[in-house]
CSV table of N, CA and C in Angstrom, one decimal:
chain,number,residue,atom,x,y,z
A,24,MET,N,93.1,113.7,61.7
A,24,MET,CA,92.9,112.7,62.7
A,24,MET,C,91.5,112.2,62.6
A,25,THR,N,91.2,110.9,62.9
A,25,THR,CA,89.9,110.4,62.9
A,25,THR,C,89.6,109.7,64.2
A,26,ILE,N,88.4,109.7,64.6
A,26,ILE,CA,87.9,109.0,65.7
A,26,ILE,C,86.7,108.2,65.2
A,27,ASN,N,86.7,106.9,65.4
A,27,ASN,CA,85.6,106.0,64.9
A,27,ASN,C,85.4,106.3,63.4
A,28,ASP,N,86.4,106.4,62.7
A,28,ASP,CA,86.4,106.7,61.2
A,28,ASP,C,85.7,108.0,60.9
A,29,GLU,N,85.5,108.9,61.8
A,29,GLU,CA,84.9,110.2,61.5
A,29,GLU,C,86.0,111.2,61.7
A,30,PRO,N,86.1,112.2,60.8
A,30,PRO,CA,87.1,113.2,60.9
A,30,PRO,C,86.9,114.0,62.2
A,31,PHE,N,88.1,114.3,62.8
A,31,PHE,CA,88.1,115.0,64.1
A,31,PHE,C,89.1,116.1,64.0
A,32,ASP,N,88.7,117.3,64.1
A,32,ASP,CA,89.6,118.4,64.1
A,32,ASP,C,90.1,118.7,65.6
A,33,PHE,N,91.4,118.6,65.7
A,33,PHE,CA,91.9,118.9,67.1
A,33,PHE,C,92.6,120.2,67.0
A,34,GLU,N,92.2,121.1,67.9
A,34,GLU,CA,92.8,122.4,68.0
A,34,GLU,C,93.4,122.5,69.4
A,35,PRO,N,94.6,122.9,69.6
A,35,PRO,CA,95.1,123.1,70.9
A,35,PRO,C,94.4,124.3,71.6
A,36,LEU,N,94.4,124.3,72.9
A,36,LEU,CA,93.8,125.4,73.6
A,36,LEU,C,94.6,126.6,73.4
A,37,PRO,N,94.0,127.8,73.2
A,37,PRO,CA,94.7,129.0,73.1
A,37,PRO,C,95.5,129.3,74.4
A,38,VAL,N,96.6,130.0,74.3
A,38,VAL,CA,97.3,130.4,75.5
A,38,VAL,C,96.4,131.2,76.4
A,39,GLY,N,96.5,130.8,77.7
A,39,GLY,CA,95.6,131.4,78.7
A,39,GLY,C,94.3,130.8,78.8
A,40,ALA,N,93.9,129.9,78.0
A,40,ALA,CA,92.6,129.2,78.1
A,40,ALA,C,92.7,128.2,79.2
A,41,THR,N,91.6,127.9,79.8
A,41,THR,CA,91.5,126.9,80.9
A,41,THR,C,90.9,125.6,80.4
A,42,LEU,N,91.3,124.6,81.0
A,42,LEU,CA,90.7,123.3,80.7
A,42,LEU,C,89.3,123.2,81.3
A,43,PRO,N,88.4,122.4,80.7
A,43,PRO,CA,87.1,122.1,81.3
A,43,PRO,C,87.3,121.5,82.7
A,44,ALA,N,86.4,121.7,83.6
A,44,ALA,CA,86.5,121.1,84.9
A,44,ALA,C,86.7,119.6,84.9
A,45,GLU,N,86.1,118.9,84.1
A,45,GLU,CA,86.3,117.4,84.0
A,45,GLU,C,87.7,117.1,83.7
A,46,ALA,N,88.3,117.8,82.7
A,46,ALA,CA,89.7,117.5,82.3
A,46,ALA,C,90.6,117.9,83.5
A,47,LYS,N,90.4,119.0,84.2
A,47,LYS,CA,91.2,119.4,85.3
A,47,LYS,C,91.1,118.3,86.4
A,48,PHE,N,89.9,117.8,86.6
A,48,PHE,CA,89.8,116.8,87.7
A,48,PHE,C,90.5,115.5,87.3
A,49,GLU,N,90.5,115.1,86.0
A,49,GLU,CA,91.2,113.9,85.6
A,49,GLU,C,92.7,114.1,85.7
A,50,GLN,N,93.2,115.3,85.5
A,50,GLN,CA,94.6,115.6,85.7
A,50,GLN,C,95.0,115.5,87.2
A,51,ALA,N,94.1,116.0,88.0
A,51,ALA,CA,94.3,115.9,89.5
A,51,ALA,C,94.3,114.4,89.9
A,52,ARG,N,93.4,113.6,89.3
A,52,ARG,CA,93.4,112.2,89.7
A,52,ARG,C,94.7,111.5,89.3
A,53,GLU,N,95.2,111.8,88.1
A,53,GLU,CA,96.4,111.3,87.6
A,53,GLU,C,97.6,111.7,88.5
A,54,ALA,N,97.6,113.0,88.9
A,54,ALA,CA,98.6,113.4,89.8
A,54,ALA,C,98.5,112.7,91.2
A,55,LYS,N,97.3,112.4,91.7
A,55,LYS,CA,97.1,111.7,92.9
A,55,LYS,C,97.7,110.3,92.8
A,56,LEU,N,97.3,109.6,91.6
A,56,LEU,CA,97.8,108.3,91.4
A,56,LEU,C,99.4,108.3,91.4
A,57,SER,N,100.0,109.3,90.8
A,57,SER,CA,101.4,109.3,90.7
A,57,SER,C,102.0,109.5,92.1
A,58,GLU,N,101.3,110.4,92.9
A,58,GLU,CA,101.7,110.6,94.3
A,58,GLU,C,101.7,109.3,95.1
A,59,ILE,N,100.6,108.5,94.9
A,59,ILE,CA,100.4,107.3,95.6
A,59,ILE,C,101.5,106.3,95.2
A,60,ASN,N,101.8,106.2,93.9
A,60,ASN,CA,102.8,105.3,93.4
A,60,ASN,C,104.2,105.7,93.9
A,61,SER,N,104.5,107.0,94.0
A,61,SER,CA,105.8,107.5,94.5
A,61,SER,C,106.0,107.1,96.0
A,62,ALA,N,104.9,107.3,96.7
A,62,ALA,CA,105.0,106.9,98.2
A,62,ALA,C,105.2,105.4,98.3
A,63,PHE,N,104.5,104.6,97.5
A,63,PHE,CA,104.6,103.2,97.5
A,63,PHE,C,106.1,102.8,97.2
A,64,ASN,N,106.6,103.4,96.1
A,64,ASN,CA,108.0,103.1,95.7
A,64,ASN,C,109.0,103.4,96.8
A,65,ALA,N,108.8,104.5,97.5
A,65,ALA,CA,109.7,104.9,98.6
A,65,ALA,C,109.6,103.9,99.8
A,66,ALA,N,108.4,103.5,100.1
A,66,ALA,CA,108.2,102.6,101.2
A,66,ALA,C,108.7,101.2,100.8
A,67,ALA,N,108.5,100.8,99.6
A,67,ALA,CA,109.0,99.5,99.1
A,67,ALA,C,110.5,99.5,99.1
A,68,ALA,N,111.1,100.6,98.7
A,68,ALA,CA,112.6,100.6,98.6
A,68,ALA,C,113.2,100.5,100.0
A,69,ALA,N,112.5,100.9,101.0
A,69,ALA,CA,113.0,100.8,102.4
A,69,ALA,C,113.1,99.3,102.8
A,70,LEU,N,112.3,98.4,102.2
A,70,LEU,CA,112.4,97.0,102.5
A,70,LEU,C,113.6,96.4,102.0
A,71,THR,N,114.2,96.9,100.9
A,71,THR,CA,115.3,96.3,100.2
A,71,THR,C,116.6,97.1,100.4
A,72,ASP,N,116.5,98.2,101.1
A,72,ASP,CA,117.6,99.1,101.2
A,72,ASP,C,118.8,98.4,101.9
A,73,GLY,N,120.0,98.6,101.3
A,73,GLY,CA,121.2,98.0,101.9
A,73,GLY,C,121.6,96.7,101.3
A,74,TYR,N,120.7,96.1,100.4
A,74,TYR,CA,121.0,94.9,99.8
A,74,TYR,C,121.5,95.2,98.3
A,75,PRO,N,122.6,94.6,97.9
A,75,PRO,CA,123.1,94.8,96.6
A,75,PRO,C,122.1,94.2,95.6
A,76,GLU,N,122.1,94.8,94.4
A,76,GLU,CA,121.2,94.2,93.3
A,76,GLU,C,121.5,92.8,93.0
A,77,ALA,N,122.7,92.4,92.9
A,77,ALA,CA,123.1,91.0,92.6
A,77,ALA,C,122.5,90.1,93.7
A,78,GLU,N,122.5,90.5,94.9
A,78,GLU,CA,121.9,89.6,95.9
A,78,GLU,C,120.4,89.5,95.8
A,79,ARG,N,119.8,90.7,95.5
A,79,ARG,CA,118.3,90.7,95.4
A,79,ARG,C,117.9,89.8,94.2
A,80,THR,N,118.7,89.6,93.2
A,80,THR,CA,118.3,88.8,92.1
A,80,THR,C,118.2,87.3,92.5
A,81,THR,N,118.8,86.9,93.7
A,81,THR,CA,118.7,85.6,94.2
A,81,THR,C,117.5,85.3,95.1
A,82,TRP,N,116.8,86.4,95.5
A,82,TRP,CA,115.7,86.2,96.4
A,82,TRP,C,114.6,85.3,96.0
A,83,ALA,N,114.3,85.3,94.8
A,83,ALA,CA,113.2,84.4,94.3
A,83,ALA,C,113.6,82.9,94.5
A,84,THR,N,114.8,82.6,94.2
A,84,THR,CA,115.3,81.2,94.5
A,84,THR,C,115.3,80.9,95.9
A,85,GLN,N,115.9,81.9,96.7
A,85,GLN,CA,115.9,81.6,98.2
A,85,GLN,C,114.5,81.5,98.8
A,86,GLN,N,113.6,82.3,98.3
A,86,GLN,CA,112.2,82.2,98.8
A,86,GLN,C,111.5,80.9,98.4
A,87,LYS,N,111.7,80.5,97.2
A,87,LYS,CA,111.1,79.2,96.7
A,87,LYS,C,111.6,78.1,97.6
A,88,GLU,N,112.9,78.0,97.8
A,88,GLU,CA,113.5,76.9,98.5
A,88,GLU,C,113.1,77.0,100.0
A,89,ALA,N,113.1,78.2,100.6
A,89,ALA,CA,112.7,78.3,102.0
A,89,ALA,C,111.2,77.9,102.2
A,90,LEU,N,110.3,78.4,101.3
A,90,LEU,CA,108.9,78.0,101.5
A,90,LEU,C,108.7,76.5,101.3
A,91,ALA,N,109.4,75.9,100.3
A,91,ALA,CA,109.3,74.5,100.1
A,91,ALA,C,109.8,73.7,101.3
A,92,TRP,N,110.9,74.1,101.9
A,92,TRP,CA,111.5,73.5,103.1
A,92,TRP,C,110.5,73.7,104.3
A,93,GLY,N,109.9,74.9,104.4
A,93,GLY,CA,108.9,75.1,105.5
A,93,GLY,C,107.7,74.2,105.4
A,94,ALA,N,107.3,73.9,104.1
A,94,ALA,CA,106.2,73.0,103.9
A,94,ALA,C,106.6,71.5,104.1
A,95,ASP,N,107.9,71.2,103.7
A,95,ASP,CA,108.4,69.8,103.7
A,95,ASP,C,109.8,69.8,104.0
A,96,PRO,N,110.2,69.5,105.3
A,96,PRO,CA,111.6,69.5,105.7
A,96,PRO,C,112.5,68.6,104.8
A,97,ALA,N,112.0,67.8,104.0
A,97,ALA,CA,112.8,66.9,103.1
A,97,ALA,C,113.0,67.6,101.8
A,98,ALA,N,112.4,68.7,101.5
A,98,ALA,CA,112.5,69.4,100.2
A,98,ALA,C,114.0,69.8,100.0
A,99,PRO,N,114.5,69.6,98.8
A,99,PRO,CA,115.9,70.0,98.5
A,99,PRO,C,116.0,71.5,98.5
A,100,THR,N,117.2,72.0,99.0
A,100,THR,CA,117.5,73.4,99.1
A,100,THR,C,118.9,73.6,98.7
A,101,PRO,N,119.3,73.3,97.5
A,101,PRO,CA,120.7,73.4,97.1
A,101,PRO,C,121.3,74.8,97.2
A,102,TYR,N,120.5,75.8,96.8
A,102,TYR,CA,121.0,77.2,96.9
A,102,TYR,C,121.3,77.6,98.3
A,103,LEU,N,120.3,77.4,99.2
A,103,LEU,CA,120.4,77.7,100.6
A,103,LEU,C,121.5,76.9,101.2
A,104,ASP,N,121.7,75.7,100.9
A,104,ASP,CA,122.8,74.9,101.4
A,104,ASP,C,124.1,75.5,101.0
A,105,GLY,N,124.2,75.9,99.8
A,105,GLY,CA,125.5,76.6,99.3
A,105,GLY,C,125.7,77.9,100.1
A,106,LEU,N,124.7,78.6,100.4
A,106,LEU,CA,124.8,79.9,101.2
A,106,LEU,C,125.3,79.5,102.6
A,107,ALA,N,124.7,78.5,103.1
A,107,ALA,CA,125.1,78.0,104.5
A,107,ALA,C,126.6,77.7,104.5
A,108,ALA,N,127.0,76.9,103.5
A,108,ALA,CA,128.4,76.5,103.5
A,108,ALA,C,129.3,77.7,103.4
A,109,ALA,N,129.0,78.7,102.5
A,109,ALA,CA,129.8,79.9,102.4
A,109,ALA,C,129.8,80.8,103.6
A,110,ARG,N,128.7,80.7,104.4
A,110,ARG,CA,128.6,81.5,105.6
A,110,ARG,C,129.3,80.8,106.8
A,111,GLY,N,129.4,79.5,106.7
A,111,GLY,CA,130.0,78.7,107.7
A,111,GLY,C,129.0,78.4,108.8
A,112,ILE,N,127.7,78.2,108.4
A,112,ILE,CA,126.6,77.8,109.4
A,112,ILE,C,126.0,76.6,108.9
A,113,LEU,N,125.2,76.0,109.8
A,113,LEU,CA,124.5,74.7,109.4
A,113,LEU,C,123.4,75.1,108.4
A,114,ALA,N,123.2,74.1,107.4
A,114,ALA,CA,122.2,74.3,106.4
A,114,ALA,C,120.8,74.5,107.0
A,115,GLU,N,120.5,73.8,108.1
A,115,GLU,CA,119.1,74.0,108.7
A,115,GLU,C,119.0,75.4,109.2
A,116,GLU,N,120.1,76.0,109.8
A,116,GLU,CA,120.0,77.3,110.3
A,116,GLU,C,119.8,78.3,109.2
A,117,MET,N,120.5,78.1,108.1
A,117,MET,CA,120.3,79.0,106.9
A,117,MET,C,118.9,78.9,106.4
A,118,ARG,N,118.3,77.7,106.3
A,118,ARG,CA,117.0,77.5,105.8
A,118,ARG,C,116.0,78.3,106.7
A,119,GLN,N,116.2,78.1,108.1
A,119,GLN,CA,115.3,78.8,109.0
A,119,GLN,C,115.4,80.3,108.9
A,120,LYS,N,116.6,80.8,108.8
A,120,LYS,CA,116.8,82.3,108.7
A,120,LYS,C,116.1,82.8,107.4
A,121,THR,N,116.3,82.1,106.4
A,121,THR,CA,115.7,82.5,105.1
A,121,THR,C,114.2,82.4,105.2
A,122,LEU,N,113.7,81.4,105.7
A,122,LEU,CA,112.2,81.3,105.9
A,122,LEU,C,111.7,82.4,106.7
A,123,ASP,N,112.3,82.7,107.8
A,123,ASP,CA,111.9,83.8,108.7
A,123,ASP,C,111.9,85.1,107.9
A,124,GLN,N,113.0,85.4,107.2
A,124,GLN,CA,113.1,86.6,106.4
A,124,GLN,C,112.0,86.7,105.3
A,125,THR,N,111.8,85.6,104.7
A,125,THR,CA,110.8,85.5,103.6
A,125,THR,C,109.4,85.8,104.2
A,126,GLN,N,109.1,85.3,105.3
A,126,GLN,CA,107.8,85.5,105.9
A,126,GLN,C,107.6,87.0,106.3
A,127,LEU,N,108.7,87.5,106.9
A,127,LEU,CA,108.6,88.9,107.3
A,127,LEU,C,108.4,89.9,106.1
A,128,PHE,N,109.2,89.6,105.0
A,128,PHE,CA,109.1,90.4,103.8
A,128,PHE,C,107.7,90.3,103.2
A,129,MET,N,107.1,89.1,103.2
A,129,MET,CA,105.8,88.9,102.6
A,129,MET,C,104.7,89.7,103.4
A,130,VAL,N,104.8,89.7,104.7
A,130,VAL,CA,103.9,90.4,105.5
A,130,VAL,C,104.0,91.9,105.2
A,131,ALA,N,105.2,92.4,105.2
A,131,ALA,CA,105.5,93.8,105.0
A,131,ALA,C,105.0,94.2,103.6
A,132,SER,N,105.4,93.4,102.6
A,132,SER,CA,105.0,93.8,101.2
A,132,SER,C,103.5,93.7,101.0
A,133,GLN,N,102.8,92.7,101.7
A,133,GLN,CA,101.4,92.7,101.6
A,133,GLN,C,100.7,94.0,102.0
A,134,GLN,N,101.2,94.5,103.1
A,134,GLN,CA,100.7,95.8,103.6
A,134,GLN,C,100.9,96.9,102.7
A,135,LEU,N,102.1,97.0,102.1
A,135,LEU,CA,102.4,98.0,101.1
A,135,LEU,C,101.6,97.9,99.9
A,136,VAL,N,101.5,96.7,99.3
A,136,VAL,CA,100.7,96.6,98.1
A,136,VAL,C,99.3,96.8,98.3
A,137,GLY,N,98.8,96.2,99.4
A,137,GLY,CA,97.3,96.4,99.7
A,137,GLY,C,97.0,97.9,100.0
A,138,THR,N,97.9,98.6,100.6
A,138,THR,CA,97.6,100.0,100.9
A,138,THR,C,97.6,100.8,99.6
A,139,ARG,N,98.6,100.5,98.7
A,139,ARG,CA,98.6,101.2,97.4
A,139,ARG,C,97.4,100.9,96.6
A,140,GLN,N,96.9,99.7,96.6
A,140,GLN,CA,95.7,99.3,95.8
A,140,GLN,C,94.5,100.0,96.4
A,141,ARG,N,94.4,100.1,97.7
A,141,ARG,CA,93.2,100.7,98.4
A,141,ARG,C,93.2,102.2,98.0
A,142,LEU,N,94.4,102.8,98.1
A,142,LEU,CA,94.4,104.3,97.8
A,142,LEU,C,94.1,104.5,96.3
A,143,ARG,N,94.6,103.6,95.5
A,143,ARG,CA,94.3,103.8,94.0
A,143,ARG,C,92.8,103.7,93.8
A,144,ASP,N,92.2,102.7,94.5
A,144,ASP,CA,90.7,102.5,94.3
A,144,ASP,C,90.0,103.7,94.8
A,145,LEU,N,90.5,104.3,95.9
A,145,LEU,CA,89.8,105.5,96.4
A,145,LEU,C,90.0,106.7,95.4
A,146,ALA,N,91.1,106.8,94.8
A,146,ALA,CA,91.4,107.8,93.8
A,146,ALA,C,90.4,107.6,92.6
A,147,TYR,N,90.3,106.4,92.1
A,147,TYR,CA,89.4,106.2,91.0
A,147,TYR,C,87.9,106.4,91.4
A,148,ASP,N,87.6,106.1,92.6
A,148,ASP,CA,86.2,106.3,93.1
A,148,ASP,C,85.9,107.8,93.4
A,149,ALA,N,86.9,108.6,93.6
A,149,ALA,CA,86.7,110.0,94.0
A,149,ALA,C,85.8,110.7,93.0
A,150,LYS,N,84.9,111.5,93.5
A,150,LYS,CA,84.1,112.3,92.6
A,150,LYS,C,84.4,113.8,92.7
A,151,THR,N,85.1,114.2,93.8
A,151,THR,CA,85.3,115.6,94.0
A,151,THR,C,86.8,115.8,94.3
A,152,GLN,N,87.3,117.1,94.1
A,152,GLN,CA,88.7,117.4,94.5
A,152,GLN,C,88.9,117.2,96.0
A,153,VAL,N,87.9,117.5,96.8
A,153,VAL,CA,88.0,117.4,98.2
A,153,VAL,C,88.3,115.9,98.6
A,154,GLU,N,87.6,115.0,97.9
A,154,GLU,CA,87.8,113.6,98.1
A,154,GLU,C,89.2,113.2,97.7
A,155,LEU,N,89.7,113.7,96.6
A,155,LEU,CA,91.0,113.4,96.1
A,155,LEU,C,92.1,113.9,97.1
A,156,ASP,N,91.9,115.1,97.5
A,156,ASP,CA,92.8,115.8,98.5
A,156,ASP,C,92.9,115.0,99.8
A,157,GLY,N,91.8,114.3,100.2
A,157,GLY,CA,91.8,113.6,101.4
A,157,GLY,C,92.6,112.2,101.3
A,158,ILE,N,93.0,111.8,100.2
A,158,ILE,CA,93.7,110.6,100.0
A,158,ILE,C,95.2,110.8,100.2
A,159,LYS,N,95.7,110.2,101.3
A,159,LYS,CA,97.1,110.4,101.7
A,159,LYS,C,97.7,109.0,102.0
A,160,TRP,N,99.0,108.9,101.6
A,160,TRP,CA,99.8,107.7,102.1
A,160,TRP,C,100.2,108.0,103.5
A,161,SER,N,100.0,107.1,104.4
A,161,SER,CA,100.4,107.3,105.8
A,161,SER,C,101.4,106.1,106.1
A,162,SER,N,102.6,106.4,106.5
A,162,SER,CA,103.5,105.3,106.9
A,162,SER,C,103.0,104.6,108.1
A,163,ALA,N,102.1,105.1,108.9
A,163,ALA,CA,101.5,104.4,110.0
A,163,ALA,C,100.6,103.3,109.5
A,164,GLU,N,100.0,103.4,108.4
A,164,GLU,CA,99.2,102.4,107.8
A,164,GLU,C,100.0,101.1,107.4
A,165,THR,N,101.2,101.3,107.1
A,165,THR,CA,102.0,100.2,106.5
A,165,THR,C,103.0,99.6,107.5
A,166,THR,N,103.0,100.0,108.7
A,166,THR,CA,103.9,99.5,109.7
A,166,THR,C,103.3,98.5,110.6
């Protein structure tokens, strides 16, 4: 193996040997980042729980049409209009329902993503194990 075109001998640590403190801290940081991401994934999954995957694949189209309609009531909304017809409700009611849900989802997801990014930044900035241990995902922060 070479590093920067220089030979580098890599020897695994002997059984029972301990990692240098810096390597242990980096492993702890990686574990903290994984913990943060797992908590984020659980909280994000709660936003979409109960919706079939096939329906979720239509959300980008619904969001685009609802936001366009919210900005300009004359904007075409063919997908939302089709949903309204299938539901047996007025197209305007469907557009408003979708716009309302889109805005609620955006607010909730902003909180989740922002919290994950803040905690990630704290983990990267941490200099001690105590600082890392103090970084926790709190559901109260994202509600």
